[in-house]
């Protein structure tokens, strides 16, 4: 699948902080001065609000429009709240779990690790970033010095930045090698991205 | 913390519309041949006409019931500032019968969700006796099932079921 390769700061300035896309912070000083209109639009549409929220999810998790639409369809078919299931599906992606474990500093970085076959799931190489992890999955690093060096460096950096491993995951150190364990499906309160997932479902509600 | 598997809790019906209760009466809701089950998806085109509601019970038992159908997601799930929109209100339904035997305070209005996935909740309450001085709601929006039940001493529901619906895409003419 294709991924976004363009300027990240431009996206972050427009859509507010996206921890998955980049560690950069939106810069308010660099914004162009725009003359504020003093009148209120007659029909203030909710569409731009929904679109913006959808774009935040899409850029944060590094998805294409079609992928996100597919996730919404799966969430619709599942039992329970569509919006909650959607976020759980996105959070259980392999690239996202590697990012949340601190093995990569961003989700695009995690994608590259997976693509370059540095990651093993249950002792098998998985090179698909959208691979859906299940509870009790064991995520380890390929038994190569180069792979270990990359991931150890990333973990040290993320620990220096005081990034916490979420409750649904576990980062263990076995024989000087880091291993991640998926304990359970994430609870929606623990999601790092501050998002109103209902708006995303509403955006897609006429297309599903 | 153990995750609840009750579909009414998972679907946030308990919390948004009603309080936690123990079901004590069997209620079945049918739109044509399709039975409403918790969380199932039903197209608005199938729900234009009032459903067939079957309330279990015994004929010789003088129980009376109140049926409320509301939408807690009006006008949109992300901003439900019209919560709850009442679609149907029937009181004095005898046990082992259906709402046609009761007193319809508010005529049935089929679901017409403007945007997003809306939940439509059927809540059944057991009455203490015949409801004499009942005023039908002046407007359909901002109805509160909890407040209504508290005002008329209905207590907790004895049965509840909900389904999801969303706007159907229009047929494109080429």
XYZ file of N, CA and C in Angstrom, chain A residues 81-183:
309
model
N -20.108 -1.210 19.833
C -20.047 0.157 19.323
C -19.068 0.243 18.154
N -19.556 0.707 17.003
C -18.733 0.789 15.788
C -17.489 1.629 16.014
N -17.661 2.768 16.670
C -16.533 3.686 16.860
C -15.455 3.072 17.747
N -15.874 2.341 18.773
C -14.899 1.703 19.666
C -14.159 0.579 18.945
N -14.898 -0.222 18.196
C -14.287 -1.339 17.459
C -13.300 -0.802 16.425
N -13.649 0.309 15.781
C -12.771 0.914 14.777
C -11.422 1.280 15.386
N -11.447 1.944 16.532
C -10.191 2.332 17.179
C -9.396 1.116 17.640
N -10.100 0.086 18.084
C -9.402 -1.136 18.507
C -8.712 -1.805 17.320
N -9.376 -1.817 16.172
C -8.771 -2.395 14.965
C -7.507 -1.636 14.571
N -7.581 -0.317 14.641
C -6.430 0.508 14.259
C -5.279 0.329 15.242
N -5.622 0.228 16.521
C -4.584 0.094 17.549
C -3.910 -1.273 17.526
N -4.585 -2.282 16.976
C -4.007 -3.627 16.959
C -3.194 -3.908 15.698
N -2.981 -2.892 14.866
C -2.093 -3.055 13.707
C -0.659 -3.258 14.191
N 0.100 -4.061 13.467
C 1.468 -4.377 13.891
C 2.350 -3.133 13.947
N 2.260 -2.270 12.930
C 3.116 -1.071 12.933
C 2.805 -0.178 14.130
N 1.528 -0.092 14.495
C 1.148 0.736 15.641
C 1.644 0.128 16.948
N 1.584 -1.186 17.057
C 2.024 -1.846 18.294
C 3.530 -1.683 18.484
N 4.279 -1.759 17.393
C 5.734 -1.550 17.479
C 6.037 -0.123 17.930
N 5.270 0.822 17.406
C 5.427 2.223 17.816
C 5.091 2.397 19.294
N 4.009 1.775 19.732
C 3.571 1.916 21.125
C 4.517 1.206 22.102
N 5.200 0.170 21.627
C 6.192 -0.502 22.481
C 7.472 0.320 22.616
N 7.634 1.308 21.732
C 8.836 2.141 21.761
C 9.944 1.607 20.879
N 9.654 0.571 20.088
C 10.667 0.010 19.186
C 10.910 0.920 17.984
N 9.966 1.824 17.735
C 10.126 2.832 16.681
C 9.619 4.157 17.229
N 10.160 5.254 16.706
C 9.804 6.569 17.246
C 8.533 7.137 16.625
N 8.209 6.663 15.424
C 6.967 7.078 14.765
C 6.357 5.863 14.077
N 5.113 5.985 13.642
C 4.474 4.870 12.932
C 5.118 4.660 11.550
N 5.454 5.723 10.795
C 6.197 5.468 9.549
C 7.521 4.737 9.790
N 8.172 5.047 10.913
C 9.409 4.340 11.274
C 9.143 2.876 11.574
N 8.029 2.623 12.251
C 7.640 1.242 12.573
C 7.301 0.474 11.304
N 6.646 1.149 10.369
C 6.311 0.543 9.064
C 7.566 0.060 8.357
N 8.601 0.901 8.426
C 9.851 0.561 7.739
C 10.511 -0.656 8.387
N 10.481 -0.700 9.713
C 11.050 -1.860 10.416
C 10.351 -3.148 9.986
N 9.035 -3.074 9.879
C 8.260 -4.262 9.493
C 8.559 -4.624 8.040
N 8.544 -3.615 7.182
C 8.785 -3.837 5.756
C 10.155 -4.427 5.475
N 11.135 -4.011 6.268
C 12.511 -4.476 6.068
C 12.800 -5.778 6.814
N 11.741 -6.413 7.272
C 11.803 -7.761 7.850
C 12.678 -7.852 9.107
N 12.576 -6.821 9.949
C 13.304 -6.852 11.221
C 12.458 -7.468 12.329
N 11.155 -7.625 12.088
C 10.207 -7.975 13.156
C 9.666 -9.390 12.976
N 9.591 -10.099 14.096
C 8.992 -11.434 14.111
C 7.766 -11.422 15.015
N 6.716 -12.066 14.557
C 5.522 -12.249 15.392
C 5.374 -13.744 15.618
N 5.414 -14.144 16.877
C 5.383 -15.568 17.250
C 6.464 -16.360 16.495
N 7.679 -15.781 16.473
C 8.876 -16.395 15.851
C 8.767 -16.585 14.344
N 7.912 -15.812 13.711
C 7.835 -15.841 12.247
C 7.956 -14.421 11.718
N 8.742 -14.256 10.656
C 8.905 -12.918 10.080
C 7.574 -12.467 9.485
N 7.175 -11.262 9.865
C 5.969 -10.651 9.296
C 6.402 -9.330 8.679
N 6.144 -9.160 7.384
C 6.551 -7.909 6.726
C 5.348 -7.119 6.215
N 4.216 -7.296 6.891
C 2.998 -6.568 6.513
C 2.627 -5.628 7.657
N 2.773 -4.315 7.449
C 2.499 -3.371 8.553
C 1.062 -3.408 9.062
N 0.122 -3.819 8.193
C -1.287 -3.825 8.607
C -1.686 -5.133 9.288
N -0.724 -6.018 9.524
C -1.008 -7.298 10.191
C -1.733 -7.037 11.506
N -2.845 -7.748 11.716
C -3.641 -7.510 12.919
C -3.174 -8.428 14.045
N -2.644 -7.827 15.082
C -2.151 -8.607 16.222
C -3.313 -9.065 17.091
N -3.087 -10.186 17.754
C -4.097 -10.761 18.642
C -3.524 -10.810 20.051
N -4.379 -10.888 21.058
C -3.858 -11.055 22.416
C -2.979 -12.304 22.508
N -1.930 -12.205 23.311
C -0.911 -13.247 23.531
C 0.081 -13.387 22.374
N 0.055 -12.458 21.414
C 1.075 -12.463 20.355
C 2.398 -11.964 20.929
N 3.495 -12.605 20.502
C 4.830 -12.245 20.978
C 5.574 -11.560 19.836
N 6.002 -10.336 20.067
C 6.674 -9.559 19.026
C 8.149 -9.464 19.387
N 8.985 -10.044 18.546
C 10.426 -10.059 18.830
C 11.205 -9.487 17.649
N 12.525 -9.417 17.829
C 13.399 -8.811 16.822
C 14.202 -9.924 16.155
N 14.442 -9.754 14.873
C 15.217 -10.720 14.101
C 16.594 -10.906 14.743
N 17.072 -12.126 14.730
C 18.339 -12.439 15.403
C 19.517 -11.976 14.547
N 19.634 -10.666 14.418
C 20.727 -10.064 13.649
C 21.201 -8.838 14.401
N 22.496 -8.616 14.388
C 23.055 -7.499 15.151
C 22.478 -6.164 14.683
N 22.314 -6.032 13.364
C 21.836 -4.766 12.797
C 20.410 -4.461 13.278
N 19.580 -5.480 13.244
C 18.189 -5.313 13.684
C 18.138 -4.923 15.155
N 18.943 -5.614 15.963
C 18.955 -5.334 17.405
C 19.426 -3.923 17.688
N 20.467 -3.505 16.976
C 21.028 -2.162 17.203
C 19.986 -1.078 16.946
N 19.267 -1.221 15.833
C 18.246 -0.218 15.458
C 17.204 -0.117 16.565
N 16.714 -1.266 17.002
C 15.601 -1.272 17.952
C 16.059 -0.875 19.351
N 17.238 -1.321 19.756
C 17.768 -0.909 21.069
C 17.947 0.602 21.135
N 18.438 1.168 20.032
C 18.630 2.625 19.961
C 17.281 3.343 20.106
N 16.273 2.837 19.393
C 14.936 3.448 19.456
C 14.325 3.332 20.848
N 14.484 2.166 21.470
C 13.912 1.961 22.811
C 14.588 2.881 23.822
N 15.897 3.024 23.710
C 16.619 3.933 24.616
C 16.146 5.371 24.445
N 15.935 5.764 23.188
C 15.457 7.126 22.911
C 14.057 7.350 23.467
N 13.187 6.369 23.259
C 11.805 6.528 23.736
C 11.739 6.502 25.261
N 12.633 5.743 25.897
C 12.674 5.747 27.367
C 13.221 7.069 27.896
N 14.149 7.651 27.130
C 14.686 8.964 27.496
C 13.593 10.030 27.389
N 12.734 9.867 26.383
C 11.618 10.808 26.192
C 10.435 10.506 27.115
N 10.626 9.564 28.031
C 9.616 9.164 29.032
C 8.317 8.683 28.381
N 8.473 7.919 27.305
C 7.302 7.313 26.667
C 6.938 6.051 27.421
N 5.707 5.968 27.871
C 5.269 4.797 28.640
C 4.677 3.741 27.720
N 4.967 2.490 28.040
C 4.339 1.381 27.306
C 2.916 1.244 27.839
N 1.908 1.236 26.958
C 0.521 1.167 27.446
C 0.209 -0.140 28.170
N -0.909 -0.133 28.913
C -1.270 -1.258 29.782
C -1.575 -2.543 29.020
N -2.038 -2.424 27.783
C -2.405 -3.641 27.054
C -1.198 -4.333 26.428
N -0.017 -3.698 26.546
C 1.216 -4.278 26.009
C 2.223 -4.478 27.128
N 3.230 -5.291 26.835
C 4.284 -5.549 27.808
C 5.616 -5.589 27.076
N 6.608 -4.859 27.563
C 7.940 -4.881 26.958
C 8.883 -5.595 27.919
N 9.380 -6.754 27.498
C 10.249 -7.570 28.354
C 11.650 -7.612 27.756
N 12.641 -7.838 28.628
C 14.014 -7.980 28.136
C 14.476 -9.401 28.419
N 14.697 -10.154 27.333
C 15.147 -11.540 27.473
C 16.515 -11.692 26.807
N 17.519 -12.043 27.588
C 18.888 -12.257 27.076
C 19.356 -11.080 26.219
N 19.345 -9.919 26.800
C 19.757 -8.657 26.142
C 18.981 -8.378 24.851
N 17.775 -8.921 24.776
C 16.927 -8.675 23.604
C 15.519 -8.306 24.068
N 14.958 -7.292 23.438
C 13.617 -6.842 23.816
C 12.544 -7.682 23.122
N 11.516 -8.009 23.893
C 10.376 -8.772 23.363
C 9.100 -8.069 23.810
N 8.175 -7.906 22.884
C 6.889 -7.282 23.207
C 5.793 -8.323 23.285
N 4.885 -8.137 24.227
C 3.762 -9.064 24.378
C 2.455 -8.282 24.334
N 1.528 -8.754 23.504
C 0.188 -8.147 23.456
C -0.641 -8.860 24.514
N -0.960 -8.148 25.591
C -1.688 -8.783 26.702
C -3.176 -8.918 26.400
